């Protein structure tokens, strides 16, 4: 495959006055794309995307992800069509189930999540292409983008991955993404046409590899929880991983005590050369775009992560 794209995630809790600085610096440093998240209680995905696109000229901007249950498909299509018209060829729209607990908290978790996601994405795709729904809802001809923005599903379960292969242009895999997990996901996606795979990973680059490992650990505190099981199951140390998490009082203790080798497998961590080699290994497993999740001071982390772009 061609050279993998290298992107960075806009931290969801970055101080508002630093967001523009972070975004513009990411483009200056040469990152290929910037991904934004829409987590409950933080900043909205569409609003962030519009601002980021306006502040930049080259980078692709990915939304990862918009929970399907939180938006009517017609209004979601209107928002995405607007971004695609104003910033042609620069927006990737990630759509998914959303975290079940969050969606239940706002009364938006459907009784049939898989069916609801398929219906939502199919409707959005139809409208963006200039078609009409059964209700005769459609976008006005002046609002239909000349190029439909790619729709990617942000999913992890086997049935949801298979759905992504059938109806989406790509898949966004949440962290951690190892080559083993990427290959397992690609097999389940089983796409019949070109399908982009985006992989999030905690990222730390430091000339001192040991210091990089220490910095990365807090970013892995949540991955022992049940929702992350599909990421770990393909790994040769999955049983030991589960046993260690069961012995630990919480995620913070788990992250502190996991072996260094696990950290190296579960994050993009080490020297610039080591991390670049890992990105290439992920590309060999089917990943088209590796996205860093910065740890610690976001602006300082951005500078160090850019070392892999040289």
JSON list of N, CA and C in Angstrom, two decimals, residues 58-128:
[
{"chain": "A", "resi": 58, "resn": "UNK", "atom": "N", "xyz": [-4.87, 22.82, 4.21]},
{"chain": "A", "resi": 58, "resn": "UNK", "atom": "CA", "xyz": [-4.44, 21.59, 3.57]},
{"chain": "A", "resi": 58, "resn": "UNK", "atom": "C", "xyz": [-4.94, 20.33, 4.25]},
{"chain": "A", "resi": 59, "resn": "UNK", "atom": "N", "xyz": [-4.86, 20.28, 5.55]},
{"chain": "A", "resi": 59, "resn": "UNK", "atom": "CA", "xyz": [-5.17, 19.04, 6.27]},
{"chain": "A", "resi": 59, "resn": "UNK", "atom": "C", "xyz": [-6.59, 18.58, 6.04]},
{"chain": "A", "resi": 60, "resn": "UNK", "atom": "N", "xyz": [-6.76, 17.25, 5.97]},
{"chain": "A", "resi": 60, "resn": "UNK", "atom": "CA", "xyz": [-8.09, 16.68, 6.04]},
{"chain": "A", "resi": 60, "resn": "UNK", "atom": "C", "xyz": [-8.56, 16.73, 7.49]},
{"chain": "A", "resi": 61, "resn": "UNK", "atom": "N", "xyz": [-9.85, 16.89, 7.67]},
{"chain": "A", "resi": 61, "resn": "UNK", "atom": "CA", "xyz": [-10.41, 16.94, 9.02]},
{"chain": "A", "resi": 61, "resn": "UNK", "atom": "C", "xyz": [-11.41, 15.80, 9.15]},
{"chain": "A", "resi": 62, "resn": "UNK", "atom": "N", "xyz": [-11.19, 14.96, 10.14]},
{"chain": "A", "resi": 62, "resn": "UNK", "atom": "CA", "xyz": [-12.07, 13.83, 10.38]},
{"chain": "A", "resi": 62, "resn": "UNK", "atom": "C", "xyz": [-12.89, 14.04, 11.64]},
{"chain": "A", "resi": 63, "resn": "UNK", "atom": "N", "xyz": [-14.15, 13.66, 11.56]},
{"chain": "A", "resi": 63, "resn": "UNK", "atom": "CA", "xyz": [-15.02, 13.71, 12.74]},
{"chain": "A", "resi": 63, "resn": "UNK", "atom": "C", "xyz": [-15.17, 12.27, 13.22]},
{"chain": "A", "resi": 64, "resn": "UNK", "atom": "N", "xyz": [-14.68, 11.99, 14.40]},
{"chain": "A", "resi": 64, "resn": "UNK", "atom": "CA", "xyz": [-14.70, 10.59, 14.85]},
{"chain": "A", "resi": 64, "resn": "UNK", "atom": "C", "xyz": [-15.08, 10.46, 16.32]},
{"chain": "A", "resi": 65, "resn": "UNK", "atom": "N", "xyz": [-16.35, 10.29, 16.64]},
{"chain": "A", "resi": 65, "resn": "UNK", "atom": "CA", "xyz": [-17.45, 10.04, 15.70]},
{"chain": "A", "resi": 65, "resn": "UNK", "atom": "C", "xyz": [-18.69, 10.84, 16.10]},
{"chain": "A", "resi": 66, "resn": "UNK", "atom": "N", "xyz": [-19.65, 10.89, 15.15]},
{"chain": "A", "resi": 66, "resn": "UNK", "atom": "CA", "xyz": [-20.97, 11.44, 15.44]},
{"chain": "A", "resi": 66, "resn": "UNK", "atom": "C", "xyz": [-21.89, 10.28, 15.81]},
{"chain": "A", "resi": 67, "resn": "UNK", "atom": "N", "xyz": [-22.45, 10.24, 17.03]},
{"chain": "A", "resi": 67, "resn": "UNK", "atom": "CA", "xyz": [-23.36, 9.16, 17.40]},
{"chain": "A", "resi": 67, "resn": "UNK", "atom": "C", "xyz": [-24.66, 9.24, 16.61]},
{"chain": "A", "resi": 68, "resn": "UNK", "atom": "N", "xyz": [-25.01, 8.15, 15.94]},
{"chain": "A", "resi": 68, "resn": "UNK", "atom": "CA", "xyz": [-26.19, 8.15, 15.07]},
{"chain": "A", "resi": 68, "resn": "UNK", "atom": "C", "xyz": [-27.47, 8.50, 15.82]},
{"chain": "A", "resi": 69, "resn": "UNK", "atom": "N", "xyz": [-27.60, 8.00, 17.05]},
{"chain": "A", "resi": 69, "resn": "UNK", "atom": "CA", "xyz": [-28.83, 8.22, 17.79]},
{"chain": "A", "resi": 69, "resn": "UNK", "atom": "C", "xyz": [-29.04, 9.65, 18.24]},
{"chain": "A", "resi": 70, "resn": "UNK", "atom": "N", "xyz": [-28.01, 10.47, 18.17]},
{"chain": "A", "resi": 70, "resn": "UNK", "atom": "CA", "xyz": [-28.11, 11.84, 18.66]},
{"chain": "A", "resi": 70, "resn": "UNK", "atom": "C", "xyz": [-28.61, 12.82, 17.62]},
{"chain": "A", "resi": 71, "resn": "UNK", "atom": "N", "xyz": [-28.69, 12.37, 16.34]},
{"chain": "A", "resi": 71, "resn": "UNK", "atom": "CA", "xyz": [-29.05, 13.31, 15.28]},
{"chain": "A", "resi": 71, "resn": "UNK", "atom": "C", "xyz": [-30.04, 12.69, 14.31]},
{"chain": "A", "resi": 72, "resn": "UNK", "atom": "N", "xyz": [-30.98, 13.48, 13.88]},
{"chain": "A", "resi": 72, "resn": "UNK", "atom": "CA", "xyz": [-31.84, 13.10, 12.78]},
{"chain": "A", "resi": 72, "resn": "UNK", "atom": "C", "xyz": [-30.98, 13.02, 11.51]},
{"chain": "A", "resi": 73, "resn": "UNK", "atom": "N", "xyz": [-31.20, 12.00, 10.69]},
{"chain": "A", "resi": 73, "resn": "UNK", "atom": "CA", "xyz": [-30.37, 11.78, 9.51]},
{"chain": "A", "resi": 73, "resn": "UNK", "atom": "C", "xyz": [-30.42, 12.95, 8.53]},
{"chain": "A", "resi": 74, "resn": "UNK", "atom": "N", "xyz": [-31.59, 13.54, 8.35]},
{"chain": "A", "resi": 74, "resn": "UNK", "atom": "CA", "xyz": [-31.71, 14.64, 7.40]},
{"chain": "A", "resi": 74, "resn": "UNK", "atom": "C", "xyz": [-30.90, 15.86, 7.84]},
{"chain": "A", "resi": 75, "resn": "UNK", "atom": "N", "xyz": [-30.97, 16.16, 9.14]},
{"chain": "A", "resi": 75, "resn": "UNK", "atom": "CA", "xyz": [-30.22, 17.31, 9.62]},
{"chain": "A", "resi": 75, "resn": "UNK", "atom": "C", "xyz": [-28.72, 17.03, 9.68]},
{"chain": "A", "resi": 76, "resn": "UNK", "atom": "N", "xyz": [-28.35, 15.78, 9.95]},
{"chain": "A", "resi": 76, "resn": "UNK", "atom": "CA", "xyz": [-26.94, 15.40, 9.89]},
{"chain": "A", "resi": 76, "resn": "UNK", "atom": "C", "xyz": [-26.41, 15.58, 8.47]},
{"chain": "A", "resi": 77, "resn": "UNK", "atom": "N", "xyz": [-27.20, 15.15, 7.48]},
{"chain": "A", "resi": 77, "resn": "UNK", "atom": "CA", "xyz": [-26.80, 15.30, 6.08]},
{"chain": "A", "resi": 77, "resn": "UNK", "atom": "C", "xyz": [-26.65, 16.78, 5.71]},
{"chain": "A", "resi": 78, "resn": "UNK", "atom": "N", "xyz": [-27.55, 17.63, 6.20]},
{"chain": "A", "resi": 78, "resn": "UNK", "atom": "CA", "xyz": [-27.44, 19.06, 5.91]},
{"chain": "A", "resi": 78, "resn": "UNK", "atom": "C", "xyz": [-26.13, 19.63, 6.44]},
{"chain": "A", "resi": 79, "resn": "UNK", "atom": "N", "xyz": [-25.78, 19.26, 7.66]},
{"chain": "A", "resi": 79, "resn": "UNK", "atom": "CA", "xyz": [-24.53, 19.76, 8.26]},
{"chain": "A", "resi": 79, "resn": "UNK", "atom": "C", "xyz": [-23.31, 19.28, 7.47]},
{"chain": "A", "resi": 80, "resn": "UNK", "atom": "N", "xyz": [-23.28, 17.99, 7.15]},
{"chain": "A", "resi": 80, "resn": "UNK", "atom": "CA", "xyz": [-22.13, 17.43, 6.44]},
{"chain": "A", "resi": 80, "resn": "UNK", "atom": "C", "xyz": [-22.05, 17.97, 5.02]},
{"chain": "A", "resi": 81, "resn": "UNK", "atom": "N", "xyz": [-23.18, 18.15, 4.38]},
{"chain": "A", "resi": 81, "resn": "UNK", "atom": "CA", "xyz": [-23.18, 18.72, 3.03]},
{"chain": "A", "resi": 81, "resn": "UNK", "atom": "C", "xyz": [-22.63, 20.14, 3.04]},
{"chain": "A", "resi": 82, "resn": "UNK", "atom": "N", "xyz": [-22.98, 20.90, 4.07]},
{"chain": "A", "resi": 82, "resn": "UNK", "atom": "CA", "xyz": [-22.48, 22.27, 4.18]},
{"chain": "A", "resi": 82, "resn": "UNK", "atom": "C", "xyz": [-20.96, 22.28, 4.27]},
{"chain": "A", "resi": 83, "resn": "UNK", "atom": "N", "xyz": [-20.41, 21.43, 5.14]},
{"chain": "A", "resi": 83, "resn": "UNK", "atom": "CA", "xyz": [-18.95, 21.36, 5.28]},
{"chain": "A", "resi": 83, "resn": "UNK", "atom": "C", "xyz": [-18.30, 20.91, 3.98]},
{"chain": "A", "resi": 84, "resn": "UNK", "atom": "N", "xyz": [-18.91, 19.94, 3.30]},
{"chain": "A", "resi": 84, "resn": "UNK", "atom": "CA", "xyz": [-18.34, 19.43, 2.06]},
{"chain": "A", "resi": 84, "resn": "UNK", "atom": "C", "xyz": [-18.37, 20.47, 0.95]},
{"chain": "A", "resi": 85, "resn": "UNK", "atom": "N", "xyz": [-19.39, 21.32, 0.93]},
{"chain": "A", "resi": 85, "resn": "UNK", "atom": "CA", "xyz": [-19.46, 22.37, -0.07]},
{"chain": "A", "resi": 85, "resn": "UNK", "atom": "C", "xyz": [-18.46, 23.50, 0.21]},
{"chain": "A", "resi": 86, "resn": "UNK", "atom": "N", "xyz": [-18.37, 23.89, 1.46]},
{"chain": "A", "resi": 86, "resn": "UNK", "atom": "CA", "xyz": [-17.51, 25.02, 1.81]},
{"chain": "A", "resi": 86, "resn": "UNK", "atom": "C", "xyz": [-16.03, 24.64, 1.82]},
{"chain": "A", "resi": 87, "resn": "UNK", "atom": "N", "xyz": [-15.74, 23.36, 2.10]},
{"chain": "A", "resi": 87, "resn": "UNK", "atom": "CA", "xyz": [-14.36, 22.90, 2.18]},
{"chain": "A", "resi": 87, "resn": "UNK", "atom": "C", "xyz": [-14.23, 21.59, 1.39]},
{"chain": "A", "resi": 88, "resn": "UNK", "atom": "N", "xyz": [-14.37, 21.65, 0.08]},
{"chain": "A", "resi": 88, "resn": "UNK", "atom": "CA", "xyz": [-14.44, 20.43, -0.73]},
{"chain": "A", "resi": 88, "resn": "UNK", "atom": "C", "xyz": [-13.20, 19.55, -0.60]},
{"chain": "A", "resi": 89, "resn": "UNK", "atom": "N", "xyz": [-13.45, 18.24, -0.46]},
{"chain": "A", "resi": 89, "resn": "UNK", "atom": "CA", "xyz": [-12.37, 17.27, -0.43]},
{"chain": "A", "resi": 89, "resn": "UNK", "atom": "C", "xyz": [-11.56, 17.21, 0.84]},
{"chain": "A", "resi": 90, "resn": "UNK", "atom": "N", "xyz": [-12.07, 17.84, 1.93]},
{"chain": "A", "resi": 90, "resn": "UNK", "atom": "CA", "xyz": [-11.25, 17.90, 3.15]},
{"chain": "A", "resi": 90, "resn": "UNK", "atom": "C", "xyz": [-11.94, 17.35, 4.38]},
{"chain": "A", "resi": 91, "resn": "UNK", "atom": "N", "xyz": [-13.14, 16.80, 4.24]},
{"chain": "A", "resi": 91, "resn": "UNK", "atom": "CA", "xyz": [-13.86, 16.33, 5.43]},
{"chain": "A", "resi": 91, "resn": "UNK", "atom": "C", "xyz": [-14.14, 14.84, 5.34]},
{"chain": "A", "resi": 92, "resn": "UNK", "atom": "N", "xyz": [-13.88, 14.13, 6.42]},
{"chain": "A", "resi": 92, "resn": "UNK", "atom": "CA", "xyz": [-14.24, 12.72, 6.58]},
{"chain": "A", "resi": 92, "resn": "UNK", "atom": "C", "xyz": [-15.20, 12.63, 7.75]},
{"chain": "A", "resi": 93, "resn": "UNK", "atom": "N", "xyz": [-16.36, 12.03, 7.52]},
{"chain": "A", "resi": 93, "resn": "UNK", "atom": "CA", "xyz": [-17.40, 11.99, 8.55]},
{"chain": "A", "resi": 93, "resn": "UNK", "atom": "C", "xyz": [-17.47, 10.60, 9.17]},
{"chain": "A", "resi": 94, "resn": "UNK", "atom": "N", "xyz": [-17.11, 10.51, 10.42]},
{"chain": "A", "resi": 94, "resn": "UNK", "atom": "CA", "xyz": [-17.25, 9.26, 11.16]},
{"chain": "A", "resi": 94, "resn": "UNK", "atom": "C", "xyz": [-18.58, 9.22, 11.89]},
{"chain": "A", "resi": 95, "resn": "UNK", "atom": "N", "xyz": [-19.27, 8.11, 11.77]},
{"chain": "A", "resi": 95, "resn": "UNK", "atom": "CA", "xyz": [-20.57, 7.92, 12.42]},
{"chain": "A", "resi": 95, "resn": "UNK", "atom": "C", "xyz": [-20.55, 6.58, 13.14]},
{"chain": "A", "resi": 96, "resn": "UNK", "atom": "N", "xyz": [-21.13, 6.52, 14.32]},
{"chain": "A", "resi": 96, "resn": "UNK", "atom": "CA", "xyz": [-21.14, 5.26, 15.06]},
{"chain": "A", "resi": 96, "resn": "UNK", "atom": "C", "xyz": [-22.30, 5.15, 16.02]},
{"chain": "A", "resi": 97, "resn": "UNK", "atom": "N", "xyz": [-22.26, 4.11, 16.84]},
{"chain": "A", "resi": 97, "resn": "UNK", "atom": "CA", "xyz": [-23.31, 3.92, 17.84]},
{"chain": "A", "resi": 97, "resn": "UNK", "atom": "C", "xyz": [-23.22, 4.95, 18.95]},
{"chain": "A", "resi": 98, "resn": "UNK", "atom": "N", "xyz": [-22.01, 5.40, 19.27]},
{"chain": "A", "resi": 98, "resn": "UNK", "atom": "CA", "xyz": [-21.79, 6.17, 20.49]},
{"chain": "A", "resi": 98, "resn": "UNK", "atom": "C", "xyz": [-21.62, 5.23, 21.67]},
{"chain": "A", "resi": 99, "resn": "UNK", "atom": "N", "xyz": [-21.05, 5.73, 22.75]},
{"chain": "A", "resi": 99, "resn": "UNK", "atom": "CA", "xyz": [-20.86, 4.91, 23.94]},
{"chain": "A", "resi": 99, "resn": "UNK", "atom": "C", "xyz": [-22.23, 4.62, 24.57]},
{"chain": "A", "resi": 100, "resn": "UNK", "atom": "N", "xyz": [-22.57, 3.36, 24.79]},
{"chain": "A", "resi": 100, "resn": "UNK", "atom": "CA", "xyz": [-23.92, 3.02, 25.27]},
{"chain": "A", "resi": 100, "resn": "UNK", "atom": "C", "xyz": [-24.35, 3.78, 26.52]},
{"chain": "A", "resi": 101, "resn": "UNK", "atom": "N", "xyz": [-23.46, 3.90, 27.51]},
{"chain": "A", "resi": 101, "resn": "UNK", "atom": "CA", "xyz": [-23.84, 4.59, 28.74]},
{"chain": "A", "resi": 101, "resn": "UNK", "atom": "C", "xyz": [-24.20, 6.05, 28.48]},
{"chain": "A", "resi": 102, "resn": "UNK", "atom": "N", "xyz": [-23.40, 6.70, 27.62]},
{"chain": "A", "resi": 102, "resn": "UNK", "atom": "CA", "xyz": [-23.69, 8.10, 27.31]},
{"chain": "A", "resi": 102, "resn": "UNK", "atom": "C", "xyz": [-25.02, 8.23, 26.57]},
{"chain": "A", "resi": 103, "resn": "UNK", "atom": "N", "xyz": [-25.22, 7.35, 25.61]},
{"chain": "A", "resi": 103, "resn": "UNK", "atom": "CA", "xyz": [-26.43, 7.45, 24.80]},
{"chain": "A", "resi": 103, "resn": "UNK", "atom": "C", "xyz": [-27.68, 7.16, 25.63]},
{"chain": "A", "resi": 104, "resn": "UNK", "atom": "N", "xyz": [-27.56, 6.21, 26.55]},
{"chain": "A", "resi": 104, "resn": "UNK", "atom": "CA", "xyz": [-28.70, 5.94, 27.44]},
{"chain": "A", "resi": 104, "resn": "UNK", "atom": "C", "xyz": [-28.97, 7.13, 28.35]},
{"chain": "A", "resi": 105, "resn": "UNK", "atom": "N", "xyz": [-27.90, 7.80, 28.79]},
{"chain": "A", "resi": 105, "resn": "UNK", "atom": "CA", "xyz": [-28.05, 8.94, 29.70]},
{"chain": "A", "resi": 105, "resn": "UNK", "atom": "C", "xyz": [-28.84, 10.08, 29.05]},
{"chain": "A", "resi": 106, "resn": "UNK", "atom": "N", "xyz": [-28.76, 10.19, 27.74]},
{"chain": "A", "resi": 106, "resn": "UNK", "atom": "CA", "xyz": [-29.49, 11.27, 27.05]},
{"chain": "A", "resi": 106, "resn": "UNK", "atom": "C", "xyz": [-30.74, 10.75, 26.34]},
{"chain": "A", "resi": 107, "resn": "UNK", "atom": "N", "xyz": [-31.09, 9.50, 26.61]},
{"chain": "A", "resi": 107, "resn": "UNK", "atom": "CA", "xyz": [-32.29, 8.92, 26.03]},
{"chain": "A", "resi": 107, "resn": "UNK", "atom": "C", "xyz": [-32.21, 8.66, 24.54]},
{"chain": "A", "resi": 108, "resn": "UNK", "atom": "N", "xyz": [-31.01, 8.35, 24.04]},
{"chain": "A", "resi": 108, "resn": "UNK", "atom": "CA", "xyz": [-30.83, 8.21, 22.59]},
{"chain": "A", "resi": 108, "resn": "UNK", "atom": "C", "xyz": [-30.27, 6.85, 22.20]},
{"chain": "A", "resi": 109, "resn": "UNK", "atom": "N", "xyz": [-30.34, 5.85, 23.10]},
{"chain": "A", "resi": 109, "resn": "UNK", "atom": "CA", "xyz": [-29.85, 4.51, 22.74]},
{"chain": "A", "resi": 109, "resn": "UNK", "atom": "C", "xyz": [-31.00, 3.72, 22.14]},
{"chain": "A", "resi": 110, "resn": "UNK", "atom": "N", "xyz": [-30.89, 3.30, 20.86]},
{"chain": "A", "resi": 110, "resn": "UNK", "atom": "CA", "xyz": [-32.01, 2.64, 20.20]},
{"chain": "A", "resi": 110, "resn": "UNK", "atom": "C", "xyz": [-32.20, 1.21, 20.68]},
{"chain": "A", "resi": 111, "resn": "UNK", "atom": "N", "xyz": [-33.39, 0.69, 20.46]},
{"chain": "A", "resi": 111, "resn": "UNK", "atom": "CA", "xyz": [-33.68, -0.70, 20.86]},
{"chain": "A", "resi": 111, "resn": "UNK", "atom": "C", "xyz": [-32.93, -1.70, 19.97]},
{"chain": "A", "resi": 112, "resn": "UNK", "atom": "N", "xyz": [-32.65, -1.30, 18.73]},
{"chain": "A", "resi": 112, "resn": "UNK", "atom": "CA", "xyz": [-31.90, -2.15, 17.80]},
{"chain": "A", "resi": 112, "resn": "UNK", "atom": "C", "xyz": [-30.73, -1.33, 17.26]},
{"chain": "A", "resi": 113, "resn": "UNK", "atom": "N", "xyz": [-29.62, -1.27, 18.01]},
{"chain": "A", "resi": 113, "resn": "UNK", "atom": "CA", "xyz": [-28.51, -0.38, 17.63]},
{"chain": "A", "resi": 113, "resn": "UNK", "atom": "C", "xyz": [-27.97, -0.61, 16.23]},
{"chain": "A", "resi": 114, "resn": "UNK", "atom": "N", "xyz": [-27.80, -1.87, 15.85]},
{"chain": "A", "resi": 114, "resn": "UNK", "atom": "CA", "xyz": [-27.21, -2.15, 14.54]},
{"chain": "A", "resi": 114, "resn": "UNK", "atom": "C", "xyz": [-28.15, -1.69, 13.42]},
{"chain": "A", "resi": 115, "resn": "UNK", "atom": "N", "xyz": [-29.43, -2.01, 13.55]},
{"chain": "A", "resi": 115, "resn": "UNK", "atom": "CA", "xyz": [-30.39, -1.59, 12.54]},
{"chain": "A", "resi": 115, "resn": "UNK", "atom": "C", "xyz": [-30.53, -0.09, 12.46]},
{"chain": "A", "resi": 116, "resn": "UNK", "atom": "N", "xyz": [-30.50, 0.56, 13.61]},
{"chain": "A", "resi": 116, "resn": "UNK", "atom": "CA", "xyz": [-30.62, 2.02, 13.64]},
{"chain": "A", "resi": 116, "resn": "UNK", "atom": "C", "xyz": [-29.41, 2.68, 12.97]},
{"chain": "A", "resi": 117, "resn": "UNK", "atom": "N", "xyz": [-28.21, 2.13, 13.23]},
{"chain": "A", "resi": 117, "resn": "UNK", "atom": "CA", "xyz": [-27.01, 2.69, 12.60]},
{"chain": "A", "resi": 117, "resn": "UNK", "atom": "C", "xyz": [-27.06, 2.51, 11.09]},
{"chain": "A", "resi": 118, "resn": "UNK", "atom": "N", "xyz": [-27.48, 1.35, 10.63]},
{"chain": "A", "resi": 118, "resn": "UNK", "atom": "CA", "xyz": [-27.56, 1.11, 9.19]},
{"chain": "A", "resi": 118, "resn": "UNK", "atom": "C", "xyz": [-28.56, 2.06, 8.54]},
{"chain": "A", "resi": 119, "resn": "UNK", "atom": "N", "xyz": [-29.72, 2.22, 9.15]},
{"chain": "A", "resi": 119, "resn": "UNK", "atom": "CA", "xyz": [-30.73, 3.10, 8.59]},
{"chain": "A", "resi": 119, "resn": "UNK", "atom": "C", "xyz": [-30.25, 4.55, 8.54]},
{"chain": "A", "resi": 120, "resn": "UNK", "atom": "N", "xyz": [-29.59, 4.98, 9.61]},
{"chain": "A", "resi": 120, "resn": "UNK", "atom": "CA", "xyz": [-29.10, 6.36, 9.68]},
{"chain": "A", "resi": 120, "resn": "UNK", "atom": "C", "xyz": [-28.05, 6.62, 8.60]},
{"chain": "A", "resi": 121, "resn": "UNK", "atom": "N", "xyz": [-27.05, 5.75, 8.52]},
{"chain": "A", "resi": 121, "resn": "UNK", "atom": "CA", "xyz": [-25.97, 5.96, 7.56]},
{"chain": "A", "resi": 121, "resn": "UNK", "atom": "C", "xyz": [-26.48, 5.87, 6.12]},
{"chain": "A", "resi": 122, "resn": "UNK", "atom": "N", "xyz": [-27.37, 4.93, 5.87]},
{"chain": "A", "resi": 122, "resn": "UNK", "atom": "CA", "xyz": [-27.93, 4.79, 4.53]},
{"chain": "A", "resi": 122, "resn": "UNK", "atom": "C", "xyz": [-28.70, 6.05, 4.13]},
{"chain": "A", "resi": 123, "resn": "UNK", "atom": "N", "xyz": [-29.45, 6.60, 5.06]},
{"chain": "A", "resi": 123, "resn": "UNK", "atom": "CA", "xyz": [-30.21, 7.82, 4.77]},
{"chain": "A", "resi": 123, "resn": "UNK", "atom": "C", "xyz": [-29.28, 9.01, 4.52]},
{"chain": "A", "resi": 124, "resn": "UNK", "atom": "N", "xyz": [-28.28, 9.16, 5.37]},
{"chain": "A", "resi": 124, "resn": "UNK", "atom": "CA", "xyz": [-27.33, 10.27, 5.20]},
{"chain": "A", "resi": 124, "resn": "UNK", "atom": "C", "xyz": [-26.61, 10.14, 3.85]},
{"chain": "A", "resi": 125, "resn": "UNK", "atom": "N", "xyz": [-26.19, 8.94, 3.53]},
{"chain": "A", "resi": 125, "resn": "UNK", "atom": "CA", "xyz": [-25.49, 8.71, 2.26]},
{"chain": "A", "resi": 125, "resn": "UNK", "atom": "C", "xyz": [-26.40, 9.06, 1.07]},
{"chain": "A", "resi": 126, "resn": "UNK", "atom": "N", "xyz": [-27.64, 8.63, 1.13]},
{"chain": "A", "resi": 126, "resn": "UNK", "atom": "CA", "xyz": [-28.59, 8.92, 0.06]},
{"chain": "A", "resi": 126, "resn": "UNK", "atom": "C", "xyz": [-28.77, 10.42, -0.15]},
{"chain": "A", "resi": 127, "resn": "UNK", "atom": "N", "xyz": [-28.96, 11.13, 0.94]},
{"chain": "A", "resi": 127, "resn": "UNK", "atom": "CA", "xyz": [-29.19, 12.57, 0.86]},
{"chain": "A", "resi": 127, "resn": "UNK", "atom": "C", "xyz": [-27.96, 13.31, 0.35]},
{"chain": "A", "resi": 128, "resn": "UNK", "atom": "N", "xyz": [-26.78, 12.92, 0.81]},
{"chain": "A", "resi": 128, "resn": "UNK", "atom": "CA", "xyz": [-25.56, 13.59, 0.36]},
{"chain": "A", "resi": 128, "resn": "UNK", "atom": "C", "xyz": [-25.30, 13.38, -1.13]}
]
